[in-house]
Coordinates of C-alpha atoms in Angstrom, one line a residue:
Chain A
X12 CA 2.6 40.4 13.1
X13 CA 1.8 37.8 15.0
X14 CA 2.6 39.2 18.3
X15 CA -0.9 40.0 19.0
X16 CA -4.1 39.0 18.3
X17 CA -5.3 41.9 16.7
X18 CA -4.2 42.8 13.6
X19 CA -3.9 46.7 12.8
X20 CA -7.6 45.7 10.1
X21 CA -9.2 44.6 13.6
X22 CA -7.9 47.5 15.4
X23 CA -9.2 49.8 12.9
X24 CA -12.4 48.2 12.7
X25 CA -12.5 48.7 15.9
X26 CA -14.1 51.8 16.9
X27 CA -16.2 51.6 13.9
X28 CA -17.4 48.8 14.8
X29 CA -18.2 50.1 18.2
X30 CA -20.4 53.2 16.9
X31 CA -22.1 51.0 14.5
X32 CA -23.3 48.6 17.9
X33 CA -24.0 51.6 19.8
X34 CA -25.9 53.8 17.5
X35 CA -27.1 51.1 15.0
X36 CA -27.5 47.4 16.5
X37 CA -28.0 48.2 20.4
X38 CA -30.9 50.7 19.2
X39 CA -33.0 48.0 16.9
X40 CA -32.5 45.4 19.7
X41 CA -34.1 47.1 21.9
X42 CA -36.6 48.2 19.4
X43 CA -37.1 44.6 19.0
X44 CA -37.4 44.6 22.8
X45 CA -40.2 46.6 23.0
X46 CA -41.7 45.1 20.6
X47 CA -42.5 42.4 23.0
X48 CA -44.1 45.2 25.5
X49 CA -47.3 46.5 26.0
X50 CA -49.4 49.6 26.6
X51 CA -50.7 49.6 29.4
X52 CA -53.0 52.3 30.0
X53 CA -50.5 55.4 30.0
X54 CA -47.3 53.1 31.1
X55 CA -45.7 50.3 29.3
X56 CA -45.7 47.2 31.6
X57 CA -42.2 44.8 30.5
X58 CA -44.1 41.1 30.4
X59 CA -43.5 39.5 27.3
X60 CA -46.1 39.2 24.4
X61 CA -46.7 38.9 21.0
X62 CA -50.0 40.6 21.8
X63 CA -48.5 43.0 19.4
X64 CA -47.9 41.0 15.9
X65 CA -50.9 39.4 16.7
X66 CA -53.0 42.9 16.5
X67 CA -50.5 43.7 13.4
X68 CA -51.7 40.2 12.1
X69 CA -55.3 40.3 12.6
X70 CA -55.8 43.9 11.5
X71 CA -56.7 44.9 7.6
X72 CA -55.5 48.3 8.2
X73 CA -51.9 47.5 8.9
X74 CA -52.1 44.3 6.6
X75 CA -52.9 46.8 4.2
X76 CA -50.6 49.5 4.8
X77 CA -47.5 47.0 4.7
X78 CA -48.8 45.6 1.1
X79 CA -49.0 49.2 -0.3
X80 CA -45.9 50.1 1.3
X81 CA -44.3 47.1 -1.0
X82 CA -46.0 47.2 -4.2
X83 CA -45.3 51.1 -3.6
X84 CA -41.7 49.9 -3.9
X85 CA -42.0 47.2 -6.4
X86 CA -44.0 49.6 -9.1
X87 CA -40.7 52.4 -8.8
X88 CA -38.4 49.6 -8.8
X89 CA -40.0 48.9 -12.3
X90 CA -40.7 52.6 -13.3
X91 CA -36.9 53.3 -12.0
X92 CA -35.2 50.0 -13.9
X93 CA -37.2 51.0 -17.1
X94 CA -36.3 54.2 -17.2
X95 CA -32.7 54.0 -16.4
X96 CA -31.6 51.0 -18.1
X97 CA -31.2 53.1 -21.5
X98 CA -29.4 55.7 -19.5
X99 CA -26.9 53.0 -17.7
X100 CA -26.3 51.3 -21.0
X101 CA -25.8 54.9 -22.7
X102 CA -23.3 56.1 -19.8
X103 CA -21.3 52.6 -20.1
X104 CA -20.8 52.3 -24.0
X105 CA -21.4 55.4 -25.7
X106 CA -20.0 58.0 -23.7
X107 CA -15.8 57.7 -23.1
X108 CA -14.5 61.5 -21.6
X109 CA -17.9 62.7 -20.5
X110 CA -18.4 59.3 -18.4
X111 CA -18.1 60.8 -15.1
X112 CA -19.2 63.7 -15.4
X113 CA -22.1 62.6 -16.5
X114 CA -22.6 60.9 -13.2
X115 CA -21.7 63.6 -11.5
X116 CA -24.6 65.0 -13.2
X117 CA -27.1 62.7 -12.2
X118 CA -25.9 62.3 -8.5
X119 CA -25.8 66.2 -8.3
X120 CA -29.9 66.7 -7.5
X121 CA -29.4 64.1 -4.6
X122 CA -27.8 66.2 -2.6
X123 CA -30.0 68.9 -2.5
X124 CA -32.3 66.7 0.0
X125 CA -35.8 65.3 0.4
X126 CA -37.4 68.4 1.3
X127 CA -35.9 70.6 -0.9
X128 CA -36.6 68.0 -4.0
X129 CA -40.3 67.3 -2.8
X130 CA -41.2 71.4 -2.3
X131 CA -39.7 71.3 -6.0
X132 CA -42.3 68.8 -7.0
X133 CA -44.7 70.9 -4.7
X134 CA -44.6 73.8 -7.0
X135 CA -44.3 71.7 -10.3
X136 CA -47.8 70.0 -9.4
X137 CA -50.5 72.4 -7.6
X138 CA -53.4 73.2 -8.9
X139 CA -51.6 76.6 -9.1
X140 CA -48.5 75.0 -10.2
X141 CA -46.4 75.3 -12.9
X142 CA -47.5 72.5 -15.2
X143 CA -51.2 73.3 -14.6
X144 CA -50.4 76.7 -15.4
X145 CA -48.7 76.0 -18.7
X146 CA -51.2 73.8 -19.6
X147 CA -53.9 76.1 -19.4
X148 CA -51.2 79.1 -20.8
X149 CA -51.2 77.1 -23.8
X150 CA -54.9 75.9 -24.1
X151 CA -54.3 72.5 -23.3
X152 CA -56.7 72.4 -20.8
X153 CA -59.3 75.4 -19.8
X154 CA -59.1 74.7 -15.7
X155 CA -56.5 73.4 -13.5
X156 CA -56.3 69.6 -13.2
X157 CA -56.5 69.2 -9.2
X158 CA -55.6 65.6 -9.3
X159 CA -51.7 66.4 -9.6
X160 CA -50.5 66.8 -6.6
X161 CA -51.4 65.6 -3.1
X162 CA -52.2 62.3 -5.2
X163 CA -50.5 58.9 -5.3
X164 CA -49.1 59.9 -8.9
X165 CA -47.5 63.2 -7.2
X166 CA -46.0 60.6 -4.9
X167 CA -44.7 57.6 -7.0
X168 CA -43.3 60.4 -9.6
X169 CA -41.3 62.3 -6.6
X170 CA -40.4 58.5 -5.6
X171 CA -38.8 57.3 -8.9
X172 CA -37.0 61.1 -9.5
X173 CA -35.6 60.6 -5.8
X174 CA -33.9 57.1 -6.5
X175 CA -33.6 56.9 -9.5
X176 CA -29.8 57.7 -9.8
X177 CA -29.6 54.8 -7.1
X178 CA -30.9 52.2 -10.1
X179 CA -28.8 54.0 -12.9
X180 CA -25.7 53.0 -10.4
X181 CA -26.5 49.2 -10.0
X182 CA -27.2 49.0 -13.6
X183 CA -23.7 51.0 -15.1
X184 CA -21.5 48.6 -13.0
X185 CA -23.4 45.8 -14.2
X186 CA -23.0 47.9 -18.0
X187 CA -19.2 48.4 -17.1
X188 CA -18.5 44.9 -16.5
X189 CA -20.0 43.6 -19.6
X190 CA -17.9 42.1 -22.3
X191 CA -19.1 43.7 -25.8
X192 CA -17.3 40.3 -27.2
X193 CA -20.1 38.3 -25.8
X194 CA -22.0 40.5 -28.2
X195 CA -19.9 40.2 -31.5
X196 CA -19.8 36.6 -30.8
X197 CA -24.0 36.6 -30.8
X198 CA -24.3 38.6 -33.9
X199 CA -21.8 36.3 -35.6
X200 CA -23.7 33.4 -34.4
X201 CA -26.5 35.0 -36.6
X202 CA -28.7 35.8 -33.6
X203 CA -30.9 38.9 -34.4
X204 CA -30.9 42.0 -31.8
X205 CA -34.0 41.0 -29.7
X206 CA -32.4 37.8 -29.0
X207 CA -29.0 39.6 -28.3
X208 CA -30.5 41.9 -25.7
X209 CA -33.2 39.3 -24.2
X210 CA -30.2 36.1 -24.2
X211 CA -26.8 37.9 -23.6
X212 CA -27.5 41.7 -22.3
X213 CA -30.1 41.4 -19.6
X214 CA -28.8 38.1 -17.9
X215 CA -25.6 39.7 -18.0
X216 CA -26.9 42.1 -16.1
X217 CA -29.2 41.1 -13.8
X218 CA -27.1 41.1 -11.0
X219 CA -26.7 45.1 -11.3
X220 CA -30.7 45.2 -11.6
X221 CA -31.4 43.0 -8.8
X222 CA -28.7 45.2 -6.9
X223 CA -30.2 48.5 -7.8
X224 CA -33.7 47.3 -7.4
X225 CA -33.0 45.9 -3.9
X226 CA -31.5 49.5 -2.8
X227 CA -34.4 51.4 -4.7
X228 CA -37.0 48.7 -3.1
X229 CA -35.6 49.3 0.2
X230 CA -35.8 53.3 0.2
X231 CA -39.0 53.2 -1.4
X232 CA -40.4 51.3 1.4
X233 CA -39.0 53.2 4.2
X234 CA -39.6 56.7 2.8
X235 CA -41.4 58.8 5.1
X236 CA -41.5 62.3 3.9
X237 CA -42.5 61.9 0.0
X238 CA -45.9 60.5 0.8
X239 CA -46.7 62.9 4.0
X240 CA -46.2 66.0 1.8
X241 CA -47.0 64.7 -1.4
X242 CA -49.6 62.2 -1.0
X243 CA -52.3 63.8 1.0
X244 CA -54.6 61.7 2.0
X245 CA -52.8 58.9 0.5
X246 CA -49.7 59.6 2.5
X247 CA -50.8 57.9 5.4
X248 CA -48.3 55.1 4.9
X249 CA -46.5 52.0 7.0
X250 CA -43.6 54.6 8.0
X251 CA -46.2 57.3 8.7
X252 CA -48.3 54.9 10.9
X253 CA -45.0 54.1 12.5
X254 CA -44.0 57.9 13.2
X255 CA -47.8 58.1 14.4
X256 CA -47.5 55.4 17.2
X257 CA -44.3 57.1 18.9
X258 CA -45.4 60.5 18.5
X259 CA -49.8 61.0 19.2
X260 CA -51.1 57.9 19.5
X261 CA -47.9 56.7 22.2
X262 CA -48.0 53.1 21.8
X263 CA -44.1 52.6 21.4
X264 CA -44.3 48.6 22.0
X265 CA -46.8 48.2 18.6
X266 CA -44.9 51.3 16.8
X267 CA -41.8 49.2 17.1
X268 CA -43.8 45.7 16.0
X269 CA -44.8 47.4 13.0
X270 CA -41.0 48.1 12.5
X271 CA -39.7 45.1 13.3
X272 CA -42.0 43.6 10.6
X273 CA -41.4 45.8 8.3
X274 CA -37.5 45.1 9.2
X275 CA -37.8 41.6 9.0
X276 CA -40.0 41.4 5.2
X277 CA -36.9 43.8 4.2
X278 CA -34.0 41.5 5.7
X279 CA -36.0 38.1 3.3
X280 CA -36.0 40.2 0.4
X281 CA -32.6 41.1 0.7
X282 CA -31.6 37.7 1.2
X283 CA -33.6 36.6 -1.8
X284 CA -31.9 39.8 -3.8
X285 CA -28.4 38.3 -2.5
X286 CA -29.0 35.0 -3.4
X287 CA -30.5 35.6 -7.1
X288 CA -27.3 38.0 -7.5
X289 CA -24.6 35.1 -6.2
X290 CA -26.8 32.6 -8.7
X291 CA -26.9 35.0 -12.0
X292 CA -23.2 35.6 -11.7
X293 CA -22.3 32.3 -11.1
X294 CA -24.5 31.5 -14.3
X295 CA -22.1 34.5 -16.3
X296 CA -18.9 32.7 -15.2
X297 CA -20.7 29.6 -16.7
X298 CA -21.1 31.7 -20.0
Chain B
X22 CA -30.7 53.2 -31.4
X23 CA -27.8 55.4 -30.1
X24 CA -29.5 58.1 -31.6
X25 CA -32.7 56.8 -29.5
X26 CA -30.8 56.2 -26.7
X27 CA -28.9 60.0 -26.6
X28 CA -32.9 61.0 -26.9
X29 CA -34.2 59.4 -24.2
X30 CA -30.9 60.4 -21.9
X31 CA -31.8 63.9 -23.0
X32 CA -34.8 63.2 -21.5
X33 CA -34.1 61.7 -18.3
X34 CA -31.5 64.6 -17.4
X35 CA -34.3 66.9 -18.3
X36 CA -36.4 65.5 -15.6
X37 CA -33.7 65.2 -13.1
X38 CA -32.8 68.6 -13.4
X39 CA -36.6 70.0 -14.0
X40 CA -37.4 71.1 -10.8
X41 CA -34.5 72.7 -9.6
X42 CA -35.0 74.9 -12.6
X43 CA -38.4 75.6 -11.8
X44 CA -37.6 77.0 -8.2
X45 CA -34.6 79.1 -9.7
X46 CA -37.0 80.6 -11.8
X47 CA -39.9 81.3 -9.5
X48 CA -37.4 82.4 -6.9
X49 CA -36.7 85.6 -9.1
X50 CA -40.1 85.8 -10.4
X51 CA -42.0 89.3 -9.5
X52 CA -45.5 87.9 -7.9
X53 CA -46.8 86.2 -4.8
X54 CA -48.2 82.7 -6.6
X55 CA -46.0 80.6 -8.3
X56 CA -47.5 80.1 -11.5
X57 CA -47.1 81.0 -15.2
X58 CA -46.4 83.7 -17.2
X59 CA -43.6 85.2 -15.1
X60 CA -44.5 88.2 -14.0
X61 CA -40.9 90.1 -14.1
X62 CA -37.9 89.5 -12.1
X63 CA -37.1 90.3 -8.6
X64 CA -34.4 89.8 -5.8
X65 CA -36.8 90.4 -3.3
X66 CA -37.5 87.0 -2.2
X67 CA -33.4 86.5 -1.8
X68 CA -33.6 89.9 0.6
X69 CA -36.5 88.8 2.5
X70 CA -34.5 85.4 3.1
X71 CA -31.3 87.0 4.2
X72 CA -33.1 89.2 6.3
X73 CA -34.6 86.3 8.4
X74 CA -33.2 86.3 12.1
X75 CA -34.9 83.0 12.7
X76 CA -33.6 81.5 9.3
X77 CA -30.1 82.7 10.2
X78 CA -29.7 80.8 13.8
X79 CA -30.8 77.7 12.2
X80 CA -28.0 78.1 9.3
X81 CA -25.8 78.5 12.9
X82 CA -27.2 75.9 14.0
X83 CA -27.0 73.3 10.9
X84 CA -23.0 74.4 10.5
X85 CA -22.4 73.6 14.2
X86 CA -23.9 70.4 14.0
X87 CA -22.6 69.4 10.1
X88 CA -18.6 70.3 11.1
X89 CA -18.4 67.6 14.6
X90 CA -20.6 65.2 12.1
X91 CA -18.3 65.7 9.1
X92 CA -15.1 64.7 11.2
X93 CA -16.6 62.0 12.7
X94 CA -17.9 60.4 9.6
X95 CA -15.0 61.0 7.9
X96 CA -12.8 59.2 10.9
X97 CA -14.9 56.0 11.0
X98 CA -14.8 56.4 7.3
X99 CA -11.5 56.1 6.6
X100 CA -10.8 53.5 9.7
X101 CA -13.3 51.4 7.7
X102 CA -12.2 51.7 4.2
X103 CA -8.6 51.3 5.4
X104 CA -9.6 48.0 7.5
X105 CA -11.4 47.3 3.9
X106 CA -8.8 48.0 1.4
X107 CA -5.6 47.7 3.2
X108 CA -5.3 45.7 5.9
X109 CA -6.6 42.5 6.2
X110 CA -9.5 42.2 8.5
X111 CA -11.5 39.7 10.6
X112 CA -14.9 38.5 9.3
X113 CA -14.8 41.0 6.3
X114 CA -17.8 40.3 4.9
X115 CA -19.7 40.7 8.2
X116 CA -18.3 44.1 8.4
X117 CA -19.1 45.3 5.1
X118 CA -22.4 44.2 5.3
X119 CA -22.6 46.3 8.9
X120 CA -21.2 49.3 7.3
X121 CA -24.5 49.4 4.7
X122 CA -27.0 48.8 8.2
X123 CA -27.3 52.4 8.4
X124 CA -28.0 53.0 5.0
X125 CA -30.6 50.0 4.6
X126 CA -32.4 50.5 7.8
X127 CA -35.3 52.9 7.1
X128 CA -34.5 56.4 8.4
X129 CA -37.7 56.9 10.3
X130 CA -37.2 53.7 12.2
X131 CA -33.5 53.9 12.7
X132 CA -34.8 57.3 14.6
X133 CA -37.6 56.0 16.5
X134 CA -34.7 53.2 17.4
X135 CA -32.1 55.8 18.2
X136 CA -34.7 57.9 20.0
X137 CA -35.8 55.0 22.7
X138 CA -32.0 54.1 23.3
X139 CA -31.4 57.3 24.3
X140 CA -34.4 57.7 26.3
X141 CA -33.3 54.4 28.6
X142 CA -29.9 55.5 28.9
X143 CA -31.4 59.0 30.1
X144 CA -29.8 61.1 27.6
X145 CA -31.7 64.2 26.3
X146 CA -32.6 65.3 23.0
X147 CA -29.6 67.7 21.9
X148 CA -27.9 68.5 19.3
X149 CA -25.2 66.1 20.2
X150 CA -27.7 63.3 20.3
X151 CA -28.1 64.5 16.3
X152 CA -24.7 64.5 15.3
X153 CA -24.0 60.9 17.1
X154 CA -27.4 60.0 15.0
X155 CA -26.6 61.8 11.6
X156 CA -22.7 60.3 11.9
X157 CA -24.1 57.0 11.7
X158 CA -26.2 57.6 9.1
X159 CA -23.5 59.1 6.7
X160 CA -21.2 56.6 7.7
X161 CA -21.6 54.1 4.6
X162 CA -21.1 57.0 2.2
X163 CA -18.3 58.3 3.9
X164 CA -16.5 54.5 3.3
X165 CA -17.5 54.7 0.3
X166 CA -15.8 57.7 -0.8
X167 CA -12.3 57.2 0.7
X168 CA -12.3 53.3 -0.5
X169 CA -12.8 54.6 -4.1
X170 CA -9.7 56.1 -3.5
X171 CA -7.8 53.7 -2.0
X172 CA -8.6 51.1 -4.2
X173 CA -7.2 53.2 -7.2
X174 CA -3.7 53.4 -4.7
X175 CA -1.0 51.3 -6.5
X176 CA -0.1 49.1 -3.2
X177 CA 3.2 48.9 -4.8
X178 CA 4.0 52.2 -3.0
X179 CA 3.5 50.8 0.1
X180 CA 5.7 47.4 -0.4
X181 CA 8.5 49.3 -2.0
X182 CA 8.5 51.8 1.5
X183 CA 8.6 48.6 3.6
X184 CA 11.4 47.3 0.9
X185 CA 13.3 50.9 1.8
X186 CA 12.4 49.8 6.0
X187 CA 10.0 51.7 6.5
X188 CA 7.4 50.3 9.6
X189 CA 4.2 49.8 9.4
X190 CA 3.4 53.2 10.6
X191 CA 5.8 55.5 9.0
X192 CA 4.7 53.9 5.7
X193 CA 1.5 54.5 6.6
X194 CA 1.9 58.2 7.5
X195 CA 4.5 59.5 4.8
X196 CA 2.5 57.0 1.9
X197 CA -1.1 56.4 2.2
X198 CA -1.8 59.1 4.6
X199 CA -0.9 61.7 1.9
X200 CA -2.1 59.5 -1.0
X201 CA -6.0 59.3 0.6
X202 CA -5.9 63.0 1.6
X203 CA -7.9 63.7 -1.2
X204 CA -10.2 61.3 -0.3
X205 CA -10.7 62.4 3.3
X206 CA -11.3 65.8 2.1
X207 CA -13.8 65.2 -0.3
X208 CA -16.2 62.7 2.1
X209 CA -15.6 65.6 5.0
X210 CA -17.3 67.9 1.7
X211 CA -20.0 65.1 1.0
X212 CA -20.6 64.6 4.8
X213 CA -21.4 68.2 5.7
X214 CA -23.5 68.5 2.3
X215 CA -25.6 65.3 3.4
X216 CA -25.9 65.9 7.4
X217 CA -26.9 70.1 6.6
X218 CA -29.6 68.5 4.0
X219 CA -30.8 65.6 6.5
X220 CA -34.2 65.8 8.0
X221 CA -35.9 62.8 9.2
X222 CA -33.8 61.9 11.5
X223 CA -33.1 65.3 12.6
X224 CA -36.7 66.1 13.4
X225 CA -37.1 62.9 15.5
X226 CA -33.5 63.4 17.7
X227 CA -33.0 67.4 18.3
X228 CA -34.2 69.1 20.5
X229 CA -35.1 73.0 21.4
X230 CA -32.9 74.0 19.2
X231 CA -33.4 73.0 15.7
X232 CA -31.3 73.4 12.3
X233 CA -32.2 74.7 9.0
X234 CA -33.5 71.3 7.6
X235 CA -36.2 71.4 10.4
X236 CA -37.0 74.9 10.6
X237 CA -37.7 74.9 6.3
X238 CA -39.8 71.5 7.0
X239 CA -42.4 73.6 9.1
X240 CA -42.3 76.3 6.6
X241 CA -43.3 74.2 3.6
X242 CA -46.2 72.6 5.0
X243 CA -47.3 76.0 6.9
X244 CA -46.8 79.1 4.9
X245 CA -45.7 77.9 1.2
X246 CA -44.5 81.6 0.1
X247 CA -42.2 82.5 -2.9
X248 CA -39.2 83.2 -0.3
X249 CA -38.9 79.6 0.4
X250 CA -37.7 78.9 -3.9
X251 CA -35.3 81.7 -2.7
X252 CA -34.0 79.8 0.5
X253 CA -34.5 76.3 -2.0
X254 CA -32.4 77.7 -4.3
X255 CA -29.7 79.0 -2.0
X256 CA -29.6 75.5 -0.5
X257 CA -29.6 73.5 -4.0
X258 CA -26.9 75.6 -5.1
X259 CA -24.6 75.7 -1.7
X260 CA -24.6 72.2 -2.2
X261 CA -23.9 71.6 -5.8
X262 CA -21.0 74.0 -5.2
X263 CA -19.4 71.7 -2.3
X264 CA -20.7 68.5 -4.5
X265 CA -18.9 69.4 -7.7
X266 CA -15.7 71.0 -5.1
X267 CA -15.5 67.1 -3.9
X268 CA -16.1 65.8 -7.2
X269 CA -12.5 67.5 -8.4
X270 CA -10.7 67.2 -5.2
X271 CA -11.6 63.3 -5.7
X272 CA -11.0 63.0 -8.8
X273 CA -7.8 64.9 -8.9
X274 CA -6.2 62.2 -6.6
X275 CA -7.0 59.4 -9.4
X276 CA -5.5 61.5 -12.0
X277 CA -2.0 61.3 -9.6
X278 CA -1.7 57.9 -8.5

């Protein structure tokens, strides 16, 4: 096998590797390029500047935009963790035949794509909708509550259904790997149930959190169309602001600053999410 | 706190599965809003779907561009998961992290990305410039699903053909090719399923002629009629179909290795 320097790994790599530069790397580099361009009047003239970070920097709207954009993410993250950690836990210890199917299950509405999930939520919410509707069917209420939809809530509910199946994942591997002996040995140590959960469970596993939060943190932020069709007036977003810039407005060189920001936050948190997964593992080898 | 626990997971499927019941049911309900009480049931909205020419070339026009993308995810897939699982590979880490780019990087500003590559290497918008986008895209799953598989292989198989003489290749046709076929099938299901239900980036890289996904994005935010639960539900269930088809095909081959 040594005959060449390629071994058959590299050469299937290979071409993967290839699509992945030309359709993935090459087309953020030179995103990152024109980042570094300007507008100039109806052209885009090649010097060099950070003339656009600068405007990114110094302007409240985009400040703004990017800090909702993240605490967007960081509330599902929460909502999603909270929610699903029951469910993961349930899926990994209490169910034995049913265990993939009951995946299947959850993974099954992802399929059905964005739009068709959001027009779901579309109907579900109006002021015609069917929970208004209900609600006034059954004297709950005496006229339809307009705030439902075209509303942040509308959004950060369609947000947490949409990836939520993505934190249930991280958190059942995390469930799967965990030794119920670590338990036993607690409760024979005479440590009560909170302290079971709060010393043993969650550090145990934290890495499958921090591994579902980073992929529902990451979606979150870059999702485009839950906001735009959900959101109304608050579905002008970072993403939408992005779109906005290459499409109308045409300023490509600050549309792809914006991105390269937004990029570059992601890449730190995912470094940070990397890093607190390698340590919290190391700590449950330690155990 | 099981009993809690089987509650609140009650629950949670409840909401996952909430709305798609609610366009099933307003899909066959007799009346123009969709709102409570039902009104009485109808197949209208089904007929009115079916009858759409303009509907109907973009269902043409999502299969010819979910079959090239299907293939070619599935290729780069399994060249991946093989260079993964199999045989050893340079920088390994670096290349699994590579692999989940395409999932990580926002979708909108992959496209944008995509969109101004193509636009200095003078290629139109086509449909070809989507299924080289949308390949990309599904690529990480696609891995995902044929290394599941391969990971249950018992590598055993493959020392004891190289124990009988067999090279590296014929090994690797008359053992793991067979052995992952499962595999391959099921992400070529899951590809098509993801790339006919992909929009973003669809939008941003075809051109005149636009798939379903597109065409049913200008319908929702322009004319919201009781047809589109019909088309909704036509899609939802299409895909569960080919979901749950994959589902079994995968899961068959762990149940014979």
């Amino acid at each position: 096998m040594r005959r060449s320097i390629l071994s058959v790994g590299d050469w299937l790599a290979l071409p993967v590797v290839a699509a992945l530069i030309a359709l993935c790397c090459a087309p953020l580099l030179i995103l990152l390029a024109y980042s570094f361009f300007q507008v100039d009047f109806v052209t885009i003239s090649y010097d060099l500047t950070l003339a656009n970070y600068a405007k990114i920097a110094g302007s409240e709207t985009y400040r703004g935009l990017i800090a909702r954009a993240f605490g967007s993410a960081f509330l599902v993250v929460t909502l999603t963790a909270v929610i699903g950690y029951p469910v993961a836990w349930f899926v990994a210890k209490r169910v034995h035949a049913a265990k993939s199917t009951l995946l299947t299950l959850l993974l099954v509405p992802l399929y059905s794509g964005d739009l068709i999930r959001i027009f779901a939520w579309r109907v579900l919410l109006g002021a015609e909708g069917a929970i208004n509707r209900s609600l006034m069917w059954l004297g709950v209420i005496d006229e339809p509550f307009s705030g439902l939809l075209f509303s942040p809530l509308a959004t950060h509910i369609a947000l947490t259904y949409n990836y939520l199946p993505f934190m249930v994942i991280g958190l059942w591997l995390a469930f799967e790997s965990l030794d119920d002996r670590w338990l036993e040995a607690a409760a024979d140590l005479g440590a009560p149930a909170p302290a079971r959960f709060l010393r043993v469970i969650l550090p145990l596993t934290v890495p499958g959190l921090v591994a579902g939060g980073l992929m529902v943190f990451v979606m979150v932020a870059g999702d485009y169309l839950t906001p735009q069709l959900l959101g109304g007036a608050s579905g002008i977003t970072i993403i939408s602001a992005i779109n906005d810039l290459f499409g109308t407005a045409f300023d490509w060189p600050l549309g792809s600053a914006i991105a390269w920001t937004m990029l570059s936050i992601l890449m730190v948190c995912f470094g940070l999410g990397a890093l607190a997964i390698r340590r919290s593992s190391l700590v449950a080898e330690d155990v | 706190m099981t009993r809690a626990a089987t509650v609140w997971v009650y629950l949670v499927f409840g909401f996952m599965y909430l709305p798609i019941a609610m366009i099933l049911l307003f899909s066959i309900n007799d009346a123009d809003v969709m709102a409570f009480p039902i009104q009485g049931l109808t197949a209208a909205w089904y007929a009115d779907i079916i009858a759409d020419a303009r509907l109907g070339a973009g269902f043409l026009t999502t299969l010819f561009v979910a079959f090239p993308v299907a293939i070619l995810s599935t290729l780069l897939g399994a060249s991946a998961a093989l260079a993964l699982v199999f045989y050893p590979v340079r920088w390994k880490g670096i290349f699994a992290a590579a692999l989940l780019l395409p999932f990580l990087v926002p979708r909108l500003i992959l496209a944008v990305a995509q969109l101004i590559l193509f636009k200095e290497v003078n290629i139109d918008r086509s449909l070809w410039t989507v299924i080289a986008g949308q390949s990309i895209i599904i690529l990480p799953f696609s891995t995902l699903i044929i290394a599941s598989v391969l990971i249950r292989l018992d590598r055993r198989l493959i020392e004891a053909a190289a124990d009988l003489g067999a090279s590296g290749w014929s090994s690797f046709r008359r053992v793991v090719l067979p052995l992952m076929g499962n595999g391959l099938l099921a992400s070529w299901v899951i590809a098509f399923v993801l790339s006919s239900s992909e929009y973003v980036l669809t939008a941003f890289l075809s051109g005149r002629e636009q798939p379903l996904s597109v065409l049913v994005a200008s319908d929702f935010r322009f004319n919201l009629s009781p047809s589109l639960n019909a088309l909704a539900v036509l899609i939802v269930f299409g895909n569960i179909a080919l979901v749950v088809l994959a589902e079994a095909i995968r899961r068959r081959s762990g149940a014979k290795a």
